[in-house]
Amino acid sequence: MPFLKSSPNASRIFFATDIHGSDLCWRKFLNAAAYYGAQTLIMGGDMMGKMLVPVTREGAAWRADYSGRTHRLETRAELATFTQQLADVGVYTYECEEDELQQFADPASREELIRRVALERVSGWMALADERLAGKDVECFAQPGNDDLEGIDELIESSQTVRNSDGTCAKLRSGHELIATGYSNITPWRTARELAEEELGDVIDGLFKQLEQPSTAIASLHVPPFGSNLDNAPRLDDQFQVQTRGGQADMVPVGSTAVRDAIAKHQPLLALHGHIHESPGRILLGKTTCVNPGSEYQEGVLQGALIRLGRDRVENVQFVRG
Amino acid sequence: MSAEGMSSNVSPDVQGLVGGQRLFVRNATGLVRSANALDMAVFNICGNMVIPFATGLFWAYAVFPRANMPIAILAGGVLCAFTWFCWAFLATTMPKTGGGYIFNSRILHPLVGFSADWLNWIGTVIAFGLWTTWLSTVALSAVFSTWGALEHSATVAGWAGTVLHQNWTFALGIPLILAVFACAVYSLKLSLRLQNLTFFISTAGLLLACVILIFTSQSTYIANFNHFAFPYTHLQDSYHAIIAQARHNGFTPPSIAGYSASDTFNAIYMVLTVSIWAWSSAYLAGEMRHAARLRRETGVMAGSGAVQILIILVATALFLKTAGSDFFSSINYLNTIGKNPLPAPPYYTLLAGVAFSNPVIVGLIVFSFVFGIWCGFWELIGAASRPLFAYSFDGILPRRVADVNNRTHTPVGALAVLIVGAVAVHAWASYSTFPAGFFRVWTYTGLFAFVMMAVTAISAIVLPWRRPQIYARSPARRSLFGVPLVSIFGFLSLITCGIYFWIIDKYETKLVTGASLRQLWGATAICVLSGVVIYFIAKVVRARQGARLEAAFAEIPPD
């Protein structure tokens, strides 16, 4: 019975994506190799968070507004606990005086503040990776996603143990080749790394040209293929409000046609995707197994895919909620 | 993430300070506002508005004739509200995930979460049998009997009895099953359009009946009913003859027996089974967590539930005013003991239809009811297919169960499983002796769901202690005298479930389930056990494939 068999020589990959600043998810990601017995860790992009809570001085205490409540933190220990709780779900904190908040009246200054704090967190993550993965028999790859701002590439590349897979062709110890791009097609939010479909297609084609054997390669393409059911997101109006049909969120495909065409044309062994948190799943596009593990970073839950990979076939994909 | 017809014009509460709070948000994908609250409210009640009211509450009046039904409806509404709040607090704590399976898997244990949800899933599939047989037993029989009476056509009136024959009930349900499933396979959007259309038509029919009942006197109703019933009873005053026949068979009408506190309390059973489902929108959620979300969740669930309770209350009061409580309970009593002299069960369709002598209005009321069958049946298919995805995603069921067809974008595998279940359950419901068979289906469905809700209530009670980190981050972290509100609502919801179990336990015979308590709880145990067996089979299969099933649920130690 083939569905009951697994090859003893298969390699095991753990893939997660879209952790959006969640400190807890990153710490779990680094431990995933040991926990699941994986030889390779791949982070599929969108590592930076989206929200920041200012923490201001109020006399001897601190004040922060979060979850619709004003938190008054009396001691440094309380502040540290609060900060870590928010960090675990991807929210940044910024300690400042009350009158300093005036500096962030315009969106550009808030964006820059979040970028700066987010990069500090990524820098800390790389240091933690070096501490935990050094000397271990684990290879770790990470790539930025469309939501990751300028400066993150350099931080990943500064790590001794994490390799930036974006725009490159890397060879895994198992012999499989890995190509990656964090660019997405155009979104309504006009984020940091977006390209028109045609340009995105050129970027991906360029990556495939670097491969020696596309049929056994892994393509980590942040945005999923259009119309694949890995790319269903709620339809929104111009106020970004979820639209419904029949009382349920009206889900529409928002993936990339360029990614779909590239997979159809080059047929890699495995395609790894993220970007659309609410469409986890696994599908076959021709001979290519496409996987989107989804994301629940805001609960501190690391959704991932544990993939057993034979030389030229995907033996098993198991979705996990770490 | 992008969407159709979008501009890059980001709204202030998405990009900047959220809800006036000091929370900075940058321009990033996925930051959206939740679905319209009205849409979510409609989702909560659209499958449970017309049909369950049309059958369940009428039946409750016959089983507990001395019940003060308006008070039972209000008390039942309060008990339901405990469960709505419990689910709202859990959905706010775990946004995006939603649903009993995830709550219970995360908070208690995966095996507990799966077994309880599996039981509820079986109950949902069993409920298919209610809707597929209602097409004949409630909808078409009422259509033909009222139509035949108004047109003075014995042939048409005779069809009412014909469709109640088991073979006909089974045969007529099959095209309904095939048609609804065909639409579900062909296109989700078409199915949702039809859901909306049929919901509004059937609700409009109910509201039309209510409006007309306001202006119909009891004497007019009696005259119209006697005219309708004559071909079947051959009596000039069928109305009073039916009350007398019920008395002759041991029934004491409310005007003589008076109201009873215990009957009123027990009638809550039916209110619970009809109205508790307003937590369905727990499955619809957004990404941002803030206090507004808690207010919104509780508002949507409690609001939609309250509206449903209000409509049922008004409709019941109008029926009592117009038809009279003695007649109302007597005819339903005769039906439950198998001595109904009319060609169709005396539910809303029939009793509302005969109130009017205008064929157009009668046609609108009874035919609109048929549309409600489609709406409710489709809702159940949706409710039964979602868990299959979750089980398959976690590796408990084979991956093919959750396969989505590339051309139609519909879950063909899951629907194939469900259509087999639908036909099997329809056959069981059709060939069981009516009405015992029908109410056996009703009881199993409710019991299985309430067991799952009881487990979810326990999850809510223990959440702050079992998962302190999740609770600490929750916007639903509210307390009363130091006790977490989520635990309080969990406890109250558990009491609601307990009342439901107690009524079943005490009134096994009265509820005409056709099944003994031993059978009911035995079936529950067997279904739970089947969930445990499936879980362990999946565990063995995944192990042979080199994967650990527990890995799907286990939290990776972060440090």
mmCIF file of N, CA, C and O in Angstrom, chain B residues 375-441:
data_model
loop_
_atom_site.group_PDB
_atom_site.id
_atom_site.type_symbol
_atom_site.label_atom_id
_atom_site.label_comp_id
_atom_site.label_asym_id
_atom_site.label_seq_id
_atom_site.Cartn_x
_atom_site.Cartn_y
_atom_site.Cartn_z
ATOM 1 N N CYS B 375 -32.922 26.685 1.424
ATOM 2 C CA CYS B 375 -32.000 27.550 2.164
ATOM 3 C C CYS B 375 -31.392 26.820 3.365
ATOM 4 O O CYS B 375 -30.179 26.811 3.567
ATOM 5 N N GLY B 376 -32.252 26.188 4.144
ATOM 6 C CA GLY B 376 -31.770 25.522 5.350
ATOM 7 C C GLY B 376 -30.906 24.311 5.030
ATOM 8 O O GLY B 376 -29.908 24.051 5.702
ATOM 9 N N PHE B 377 -31.289 23.558 3.995
ATOM 10 C CA PHE B 377 -30.531 22.362 3.627
ATOM 11 C C PHE B 377 -29.135 22.759 3.133
ATOM 12 O O PHE B 377 -28.127 22.150 3.498
ATOM 13 N N TRP B 378 -29.070 23.808 2.318
ATOM 14 C CA TRP B 378 -27.781 24.285 1.829
ATOM 15 C C TRP B 378 -26.899 24.759 2.982
ATOM 16 O O TRP B 378 -25.700 24.484 3.032
ATOM 17 N N GLU B 379 -27.512 25.462 3.946
ATOM 18 C CA GLU B 379 -26.758 25.920 5.118
ATOM 19 C C GLU B 379 -26.115 24.748 5.845
ATOM 20 O O GLU B 379 -24.971 24.818 6.293
ATOM 21 N N LEU B 380 -26.864 23.674 5.965
ATOM 22 C CA LEU B 380 -26.340 22.490 6.654
ATOM 23 C C LEU B 380 -25.179 21.868 5.884
ATOM 24 O O LEU B 380 -24.208 21.406 6.474
ATOM 25 N N ILE B 381 -25.297 21.854 4.558
ATOM 26 C CA ILE B 381 -24.204 21.294 3.752
ATOM 27 C C ILE B 381 -22.925 22.100 3.995
ATOM 28 O O ILE B 381 -21.836 21.550 4.168
ATOM 29 N N GLY B 382 -23.083 23.432 4.030
ATOM 30 C CA GLY B 382 -21.929 24.297 4.315
ATOM 31 C C GLY B 382 -21.353 23.993 5.682
ATOM 32 O O GLY B 382 -20.135 23.869 5.854
ATOM 33 N N ALA B 383 -22.233 23.843 6.667
ATOM 34 C CA ALA B 383 -21.776 23.592 8.038
ATOM 35 C C ALA B 383 -21.089 22.235 8.146
ATOM 36 O O ALA B 383 -20.180 22.053 8.954
ATOM 37 N N ALA B 384 -21.524 21.275 7.338
ATOM 38 C CA ALA B 384 -20.944 19.933 7.427
ATOM 39 C C ALA B 384 -19.648 19.813 6.631
ATOM 40 O O ALA B 384 -18.819 18.947 6.923
ATOM 41 N N SER B 385 -19.460 20.663 5.628
ATOM 42 C CA SER B 385 -18.244 20.529 4.802
ATOM 43 C C SER B 385 -17.035 21.217 5.444
ATOM 44 O O SER B 385 -15.913 20.762 5.281
ATOM 45 N N ARG B 386 -17.262 22.310 6.202
ATOM 46 C CA ARG B 386 -16.127 23.030 6.804
ATOM 47 C C ARG B 386 -15.279 22.142 7.723
ATOM 48 O O ARG B 386 -14.060 22.122 7.613
ATOM 49 N N PRO B 387 -15.892 21.375 8.629
ATOM 50 C CA PRO B 387 -15.058 20.534 9.497
ATOM 51 C C PRO B 387 -14.225 19.513 8.724
ATOM 52 O O PRO B 387 -13.112 19.198 9.129
ATOM 53 N N LEU B 388 -14.759 19.012 7.600
ATOM 54 C CA LEU B 388 -14.000 18.026 6.833
ATOM 55 C C LEU B 388 -12.674 18.616 6.365
ATOM 56 O O LEU B 388 -11.648 17.946 6.342
ATOM 57 N N PHE B 389 -12.709 19.896 5.994
ATOM 58 C CA PHE B 389 -11.476 20.576 5.605
ATOM 59 C C PHE B 389 -10.488 20.603 6.771
ATOM 60 O O PHE B 389 -9.305 20.334 6.617
ATOM 61 N N ALA B 390 -11.015 20.976 7.937
ATOM 62 C CA ALA B 390 -10.144 21.109 9.106
ATOM 63 C C ALA B 390 -9.534 19.761 9.480
ATOM 64 O O ALA B 390 -8.333 19.673 9.747
ATOM 65 N N TYR B 391 -10.356 18.698 9.463
ATOM 66 C CA TYR B 391 -9.837 17.380 9.822
ATOM 67 C C TYR B 391 -8.771 16.935 8.802
ATOM 68 O O TYR B 391 -7.747 16.373 9.176
ATOM 69 N N SER B 392 -9.055 17.189 7.538
ATOM 70 C CA SER B 392 -8.124 16.781 6.485
ATOM 71 C C SER B 392 -6.831 17.590 6.582
ATOM 72 O O SER B 392 -5.734 17.051 6.430
ATOM 73 N N PHE B 393 -6.968 18.880 6.849
ATOM 74 C CA PHE B 393 -5.795 19.762 6.963
ATOM 75 C C PHE B 393 -4.874 19.266 8.086
ATOM 76 O O PHE B 393 -3.654 19.309 7.971
ATOM 77 N N ASP B 394 -5.471 18.781 9.158
ATOM 78 C CA ASP B 394 -4.677 18.308 10.292
ATOM 79 C C ASP B 394 -4.208 16.871 10.121
ATOM 80 O O ASP B 394 -3.555 16.329 11.006
ATOM 81 N N GLY B 395 -4.588 16.238 9.012
ATOM 82 C CA GLY B 395 -4.103 14.892 8.738
ATOM 83 C C GLY B 395 -4.948 13.792 9.349
ATOM 84 O O GLY B 395 -4.579 12.620 9.285
ATOM 85 N N ILE B 396 -6.086 14.147 9.932
ATOM 86 C CA ILE B 396 -6.939 13.113 10.547
ATOM 87 C C ILE B 396 -7.728 12.376 9.463
ATOM 88 O O ILE B 396 -7.914 11.169 9.534
ATOM 89 N N LEU B 397 -8.187 13.101 8.462
ATOM 90 C CA LEU B 397 -8.846 12.466 7.316
ATOM 91 C C LEU B 397 -7.908 12.555 6.106
ATOM 92 O O LEU B 397 -7.015 13.401 6.075
ATOM 93 N N PRO B 398 -8.105 11.687 5.113
ATOM 94 C CA PRO B 398 -7.236 11.737 3.926
ATOM 95 C C PRO B 398 -7.289 13.104 3.236
ATOM 96 O O PRO B 398 -8.315 13.787 3.271
ATOM 97 N N ARG B 399 -6.176 13.451 2.620
ATOM 98 C CA ARG B 399 -6.059 14.755 1.971
ATOM 99 C C ARG B 399 -7.118 14.958 0.896
ATOM 100 O O ARG B 399 -7.631 16.056 0.704
ATOM 101 N N ARG B 400 -7.479 13.880 0.203
ATOM 102 C CA ARG B 400 -8.425 14.005 -0.914
ATOM 103 C C ARG B 400 -9.796 14.534 -0.470
ATOM 104 O O ARG B 400 -10.535 15.098 -1.266
ATOM 105 N N VAL B 401 -10.114 14.333 0.779
ATOM 106 C CA VAL B 401 -11.406 14.814 1.276
ATOM 107 C C VAL B 401 -11.497 16.336 1.124
ATOM 108 O O VAL B 401 -12.579 16.875 0.892
ATOM 109 N N ALA B 402 -10.375 17.015 1.245
ATOM 110 C CA ALA B 402 -10.396 18.477 1.171
ATOM 111 C C ALA B 402 -9.973 19.000 -0.196
ATOM 112 O O ALA B 402 -9.790 20.207 -0.368
ATOM 113 N N ASP B 403 -9.826 18.103 -1.179
ATOM 114 C CA ASP B 403 -9.431 18.562 -2.514
ATOM 115 C C ASP B 403 -10.481 19.494 -3.100
ATOM 116 O O ASP B 403 -11.678 19.231 -3.004
ATOM 117 N N VAL B 404 -9.996 20.583 -3.676
ATOM 118 C CA VAL B 404 -10.901 21.537 -4.315
ATOM 119 C C VAL B 404 -10.707 21.437 -5.813
ATOM 120 O O VAL B 404 -9.583 21.463 -6.306
ATOM 121 N N ASN B 405 -11.802 21.292 -6.529
ATOM 122 C CA ASN B 405 -11.733 21.141 -7.977
ATOM 123 C C ASN B 405 -11.180 22.409 -8.620
ATOM 124 O O ASN B 405 -11.647 23.511 -8.324
ATOM 125 N N ASN B 406 -10.188 22.240 -9.500
ATOM 126 C CA ASN B 406 -9.533 23.405 -10.097
ATOM 127 C C ASN B 406 -10.447 24.196 -11.020
ATOM 128 O O ASN B 406 -10.282 25.394 -11.198
ATOM 129 N N ARG B 407 -11.421 23.525 -11.621
ATOM 130 C CA ARG B 407 -12.293 24.205 -12.578
ATOM 131 C C ARG B 407 -13.433 24.933 -11.860
ATOM 132 O O ARG B 407 -13.705 26.090 -12.139
ATOM 133 N N THR B 408 -14.066 24.235 -10.909
ATOM 134 C CA THR B 408 -15.233 24.845 -10.267
ATOM 135 C C THR B 408 -14.890 25.525 -8.939
ATOM 136 O O THR B 408 -15.705 26.252 -8.390
ATOM 137 N N HIS B 409 -13.687 25.248 -8.437
ATOM 138 C CA HIS B 409 -13.253 25.788 -7.134
ATOM 139 C C HIS B 409 -14.192 25.374 -6.011
ATOM 140 O O HIS B 409 -14.466 26.139 -5.099
ATOM 141 N N THR B 410 -14.737 24.187 -6.121
ATOM 142 C CA THR B 410 -15.605 23.682 -5.055
ATOM 143 C C THR B 410 -15.015 22.378 -4.494
ATOM 144 O O THR B 410 -14.313 21.659 -5.207
ATOM 145 N N PRO B 411 -15.309 22.072 -3.237
ATOM 146 C CA PRO B 411 -14.707 20.883 -2.592
ATOM 147 C C PRO B 411 -15.423 19.607 -2.989
ATOM 148 O O PRO B 411 -16.257 19.093 -2.253
ATOM 149 N N VAL B 412 -15.097 19.084 -4.144
ATOM 150 C CA VAL B 412 -15.834 17.949 -4.700
ATOM 151 C C VAL B 412 -15.709 16.720 -3.802
ATOM 152 O O VAL B 412 -16.684 15.992 -3.591
ATOM 153 N N GLY B 413 -14.519 16.497 -3.247
ATOM 154 C CA GLY B 413 -14.307 15.328 -2.382
ATOM 155 C C GLY B 413 -15.210 15.369 -1.164
ATOM 156 O O GLY B 413 -15.882 14.386 -0.834
ATOM 157 N N ALA B 414 -15.231 16.516 -0.489
ATOM 158 C CA ALA B 414 -16.057 16.656 0.715
ATOM 159 C C ALA B 414 -17.537 16.511 0.365
ATOM 160 O O ALA B 414 -18.302 15.861 1.091
ATOM 161 N N LEU B 415 -17.931 17.095 -0.764
ATOM 162 C CA LEU B 415 -19.339 17.022 -1.159
ATOM 163 C C LEU B 415 -19.740 15.595 -1.522
ATOM 164 O O LEU B 415 -20.868 15.173 -1.265
ATOM 165 N N ALA B 416 -18.786 14.840 -2.094
ATOM 166 C CA ALA B 416 -19.074 13.436 -2.431
ATOM 167 C C ALA B 416 -19.337 12.637 -1.156
ATOM 168 O O ALA B 416 -20.253 11.812 -1.110
ATOM 169 N N VAL B 417 -18.533 12.888 -0.138
ATOM 170 C CA VAL B 417 -18.756 12.208 1.152
ATOM 171 C C VAL B 417 -20.133 12.574 1.695
ATOM 172 O O VAL B 417 -20.902 11.722 2.163
ATOM 173 N N LEU B 418 -20.465 13.855 1.589
ATOM 174 C CA LEU B 418 -21.720 14.327 2.183
ATOM 175 C C LEU B 418 -22.952 13.830 1.432
ATOM 176 O O LEU B 418 -23.992 13.573 2.045
ATOM 177 N N ILE B 419 -22.846 13.699 0.112
ATOM 178 C CA ILE B 419 -24.040 13.271 -0.635
ATOM 179 C C ILE B 419 -24.377 11.813 -0.297
ATOM 180 O O ILE B 419 -25.558 11.444 -0.194
ATOM 181 N N VAL B 420 -23.355 11.009 -0.073
ATOM 182 C CA VAL B 420 -23.602 9.627 0.351
ATOM 183 C C VAL B 420 -24.300 9.634 1.707
ATOM 184 O O VAL B 420 -25.311 8.942 1.919
ATOM 185 N N GLY B 421 -23.787 10.463 2.611
ATOM 186 C CA GLY B 421 -24.404 10.574 3.932
ATOM 187 C C GLY B 421 -25.822 11.098 3.844
ATOM 188 O O GLY B 421 -26.724 10.624 4.549
ATOM 189 N N ALA B 422 -26.048 12.067 2.964
ATOM 190 C CA ALA B 422 -27.376 12.673 2.836
ATOM 191 C C ALA B 422 -28.407 11.652 2.372
ATOM 192 O O ALA B 422 -29.516 11.580 2.917
ATOM 193 N N VAL B 423 -28.037 10.851 1.379
ATOM 194 C CA VAL B 423 -28.984 9.855 0.853
ATOM 195 C C VAL B 423 -29.280 8.806 1.923
ATOM 196 O O VAL B 423 -30.437 8.409 2.138
ATOM 197 N N ALA B 424 -28.231 8.368 2.632
ATOM 198 C CA ALA B 424 -28.422 7.344 3.669
ATOM 199 C C ALA B 424 -29.326 7.868 4.791
ATOM 200 O O ALA B 424 -30.268 7.184 5.213
ATOM 201 N N VAL B 425 -29.056 9.075 5.244
ATOM 202 C CA VAL B 425 -29.852 9.646 6.335
ATOM 203 C C VAL B 425 -31.280 9.912 5.862
ATOM 204 O O VAL B 425 -32.242 9.703 6.607
ATOM 205 N N HIS B 426 -31.410 10.335 4.625
ATOM 206 C CA HIS B 426 -32.753 10.594 4.076
ATOM 207 C C HIS B 426 -33.575 9.306 4.053
ATOM 208 O O HIS B 426 -34.765 9.308 4.394
ATOM 209 N N ALA B 427 -32.925 8.214 3.672
ATOM 210 C CA ALA B 427 -33.633 6.925 3.657
ATOM 211 C C ALA B 427 -34.057 6.546 5.079
ATOM 212 O O ALA B 427 -35.194 6.119 5.305
ATOM 213 N N TRP B 428 -33.152 6.738 6.012
ATOM 214 C CA TRP B 428 -33.455 6.414 7.421
ATOM 215 C C TRP B 428 -34.636 7.246 7.926
ATOM 216 O O TRP B 428 -35.577 6.724 8.522
ATOM 217 N N ALA B 429 -34.580 8.553 7.644
ATOM 218 C CA ALA B 429 -35.645 9.442 8.123
ATOM 219 C C ALA B 429 -36.958 9.146 7.401
ATOM 220 O O ALA B 429 -38.027 9.189 8.007
ATOM 221 N N SER B 430 -36.877 8.848 6.110
ATOM 222 C CA SER B 430 -38.103 8.601 5.334
ATOM 223 C C SER B 430 -38.815 7.336 5.782
ATOM 224 O O SER B 430 -40.044 7.295 5.859
ATOM 225 N N TYR B 431 -38.041 6.287 6.063
ATOM 226 C CA TYR B 431 -38.652 4.995 6.368
ATOM 227 C C TYR B 431 -38.822 4.737 7.865
ATOM 228 O O TYR B 431 -39.225 3.660 8.262
ATOM 229 N N SER B 432 -38.493 5.737 8.687
ATOM 230 C CA SER B 432 -38.834 5.612 10.105
ATOM 231 C C SER B 432 -40.307 5.969 10.243
ATOM 232 O O SER B 432 -40.847 6.736 9.457
ATOM 233 N N THR B 433 -40.926 5.424 11.281
ATOM 234 C CA THR B 433 -42.347 5.696 11.476
ATOM 235 C C THR B 433 -42.541 7.149 11.883
ATOM 236 O O THR B 433 -41.919 7.620 12.826
ATOM 237 N N PHE B 434 -43.392 7.864 11.164
ATOM 238 C CA PHE B 434 -43.656 9.258 11.496
ATOM 239 C C PHE B 434 -44.740 9.313 12.582
ATOM 240 O O PHE B 434 -45.693 8.537 12.521
ATOM 241 N N PRO B 435 -44.693 10.185 13.580
ATOM 242 C CA PRO B 435 -43.679 11.214 13.730
ATOM 243 C C PRO B 435 -42.478 10.789 14.565
ATOM 244 O O PRO B 435 -41.525 11.547 14.694
ATOM 245 N N ALA B 436 -42.512 9.557 15.137
ATOM 246 C CA ALA B 436 -41.421 9.172 16.024
ATOM 247 C C ALA B 436 -40.067 9.238 15.316
ATOM 248 O O ALA B 436 -39.078 9.700 15.879
ATOM 249 N N GLY B 437 -40.054 8.773 14.070
ATOM 250 C CA GLY B 437 -38.791 8.780 13.330
ATOM 251 C C GLY B 437 -38.253 10.174 13.147
ATOM 252 O O GLY B 437 -37.068 10.450 13.357
ATOM 253 N N PHE B 438 -39.161 11.082 12.807
ATOM 254 C CA PHE B 438 -38.766 12.471 12.597
ATOM 255 C C PHE B 438 -38.159 13.070 13.872
ATOM 256 O O PHE B 438 -37.108 13.690 13.864
ATOM 257 N N PHE B 439 -38.839 12.854 15.004
ATOM 258 C CA PHE B 439 -38.350 13.452 16.240
ATOM 259 C C PHE B 439 -37.129 12.732 16.793
ATOM 260 O O PHE B 439 -36.359 13.300 17.547
ATOM 261 N N ARG B 440 -36.971 11.474 16.380
ATOM 262 C CA ARG B 440 -35.740 10.789 16.751
ATOM 263 C C ARG B 440 -34.564 11.487 16.074
ATOM 264 O O ARG B 440 -33.539 11.756 16.699
ATOM 265 N N VAL B 441 -34.733 11.820 14.799
ATOM 266 C CA VAL B 441 -33.690 12.552 14.071
ATOM 267 C C VAL B 441 -33.417 13.883 14.764
ATOM 268 O O VAL B 441 -32.276 14.273 15.004
#
